[in-house]
CSV table of C-alpha atoms in Angstrom, one decimal:
chain,number,residue,atom,x,y,z
Z,1,MET,CA,15.7,-6.7,87.6
Z,2,PRO,CA,14.0,-3.4,86.9
Z,3,GLN,CA,14.6,-0.4,89.1
Z,4,PRO,CA,11.8,0.0,91.7
Z,5,ILE,CA,9.3,2.7,91.0
Z,6,SER,CA,9.7,5.9,92.9
Z,7,GLN,CA,7.2,8.4,94.2
Z,8,ASP,CA,8.5,10.8,91.6
Z,9,ASP,CA,7.6,8.3,88.9
Z,10,VAL,CA,4.1,8.0,90.3
Z,11,ARG,CA,3.8,11.8,90.5
Z,12,HIS,CA,4.9,12.0,86.9
Z,13,VAL,CA,2.3,9.4,85.7
Z,14,ALA,CA,-0.4,11.2,87.8
Z,15,LYS,CA,0.5,14.5,86.1
Z,16,LEU,CA,0.4,12.9,82.6
Z,17,SER,CA,-3.0,11.4,83.6
Z,18,ARG,CA,-4.2,14.7,85.0
Z,19,LEU,CA,-4.9,13.2,88.4
Z,20,LYS,CA,-4.5,15.1,91.7
Z,21,LEU,CA,-3.1,12.8,94.3
Z,22,ASP,CA,-2.2,13.6,97.9
Z,23,ASP,CA,1.0,12.4,99.4
Z,24,SER,CA,-0.6,9.4,101.2
Z,25,ARG,CA,-2.2,8.2,97.9
Z,26,ILE,CA,1.2,8.7,96.1
Z,27,ALA,CA,2.8,6.4,98.8
Z,28,GLN,CA,0.1,3.8,98.5
Z,29,LEU,CA,0.2,3.8,94.7
Z,30,THR,CA,4.0,3.6,94.7
Z,31,ASP,CA,3.8,0.4,96.8
Z,32,GLN,CA,1.0,-1.1,94.7
Z,33,LEU,CA,2.7,-0.3,91.4
Z,34,GLY,CA,6.0,-1.6,92.7
Z,35,ALA,CA,4.3,-4.9,93.6
Z,36,ILE,CA,2.7,-5.1,90.1
Z,37,LEU,CA,6.1,-4.5,88.4
Z,38,GLY,CA,7.7,-7.1,90.6
Z,39,TYR,CA,5.1,-9.6,89.6
Z,40,ILE,CA,5.7,-8.8,85.9
Z,41,SER,CA,9.4,-9.2,86.4
Z,42,LYS,CA,8.7,-12.7,87.8
Z,43,LEU,CA,6.6,-13.5,84.7
Z,44,ASN,CA,9.4,-12.4,82.4
Z,45,GLU,CA,11.6,-15.1,84.0
Z,46,LEU,CA,9.3,-17.9,82.7
Z,47,ASP,CA,10.5,-20.0,79.7
Z,48,VAL,CA,7.7,-19.6,77.1
Z,49,SER,CA,9.7,-20.7,74.1
Z,50,GLY,CA,7.4,-23.6,73.3
Z,51,VAL,CA,4.1,-21.8,73.9
Z,52,GLU,CA,2.1,-20.7,70.9
Z,53,PRO,CA,0.9,-17.2,71.0
Z,54,LEU,CA,-2.9,-16.9,71.3
Z,55,ALA,CA,-5.6,-14.3,71.5
Z,56,HIS,CA,-8.0,-16.4,73.6
Z,57,PRO,CA,-7.5,-19.4,75.8
Z,58,LEU,CA,-10.6,-21.2,74.3
Z,59,ASP,CA,-11.0,-22.2,70.6
Z,60,LEU,CA,-13.8,-19.9,69.7
Z,61,THR,CA,-15.1,-18.6,66.4
Z,62,ASN,CA,-17.3,-15.5,65.9
Z,63,VAL,CA,-20.8,-16.1,65.0
Z,64,MET,CA,-21.9,-13.4,62.5
Z,65,ARG,CA,-25.3,-12.6,61.3
Z,66,GLU,CA,-26.1,-11.7,57.7
Z,67,ASP,CA,-25.5,-8.0,57.0
Z,68,ALA,CA,-29.0,-7.2,55.9
Z,69,GLU,CA,-30.5,-3.7,55.5
Z,70,GLN,CA,-33.2,-3.0,58.2
Z,71,PRO,CA,-35.4,0.0,58.8
Z,72,GLY,CA,-33.9,2.6,61.2
Z,73,LEU,CA,-35.4,4.1,64.3
Z,74,PRO,CA,-38.0,6.8,63.6
Z,75,LEU,CA,-36.6,10.3,64.3
Z,76,ASP,CA,-39.2,11.1,67.0
Z,77,ILE,CA,-38.4,7.9,68.9
Z,78,ALA,CA,-34.7,8.4,68.6
Z,79,LEU,CA,-34.9,11.9,70.0
Z,80,ARG,CA,-37.6,11.2,72.6
Z,81,ASN,CA,-35.2,10.9,75.6
Z,82,ALA,CA,-32.6,13.4,74.4
Z,83,PRO,CA,-31.9,16.1,77.1
Z,84,ASP,CA,-31.7,18.7,74.3
Z,85,ALA,CA,-32.8,18.3,70.8
Z,86,GLY,CA,-33.7,20.6,68.0
Z,87,ASP,CA,-34.2,20.6,64.2
Z,88,GLY,CA,-34.1,16.8,64.2
Z,89,PHE,CA,-30.6,16.6,65.9
Z,90,PHE,CA,-29.2,15.9,69.3
Z,91,ARG,CA,-27.8,19.1,70.8
Z,92,VAL,CA,-24.6,18.6,72.8
Z,93,PRO,CA,-22.2,21.1,74.5
Z,94,LYS,CA,-19.3,22.4,72.5
Z,95,VAL,CA,-16.1,20.4,73.3
Z,96,ILE,CA,-13.7,21.8,70.7
Z,97,GLY,CA,-12.1,25.2,71.1
Z,98,ASP,CA,-12.1,28.2,68.7
Z,99,GLY,CA,-9.4,26.6,66.4
Z,100,GLY,CA,-6.5,27.6,68.7
Z,101,ALA,CA,-3.5,25.4,69.1
Z,102,ALA,CA,-4.3,21.9,70.4
């Protein structure tokens, strides 16, 4: 059986996820994640040796349309609701730095 999750583990995952959690939320998530891991541990005890792997429980097939060329949206209509547009382009805030280390 796996070792139960600790509050330090939850703090570490929160830090990796860049989440600020107070101590009461850490305690709550420790209990919840422990319950989830306990359930997964129970599932790992099942004998599934005769069960075929599958991607979906129903026998479905994708219905694809013909890949046919169609006219695109006119530029003025595409940019009509843009909060900031100029020179025929959407303007967006810069999200990448000056080329410094990532």
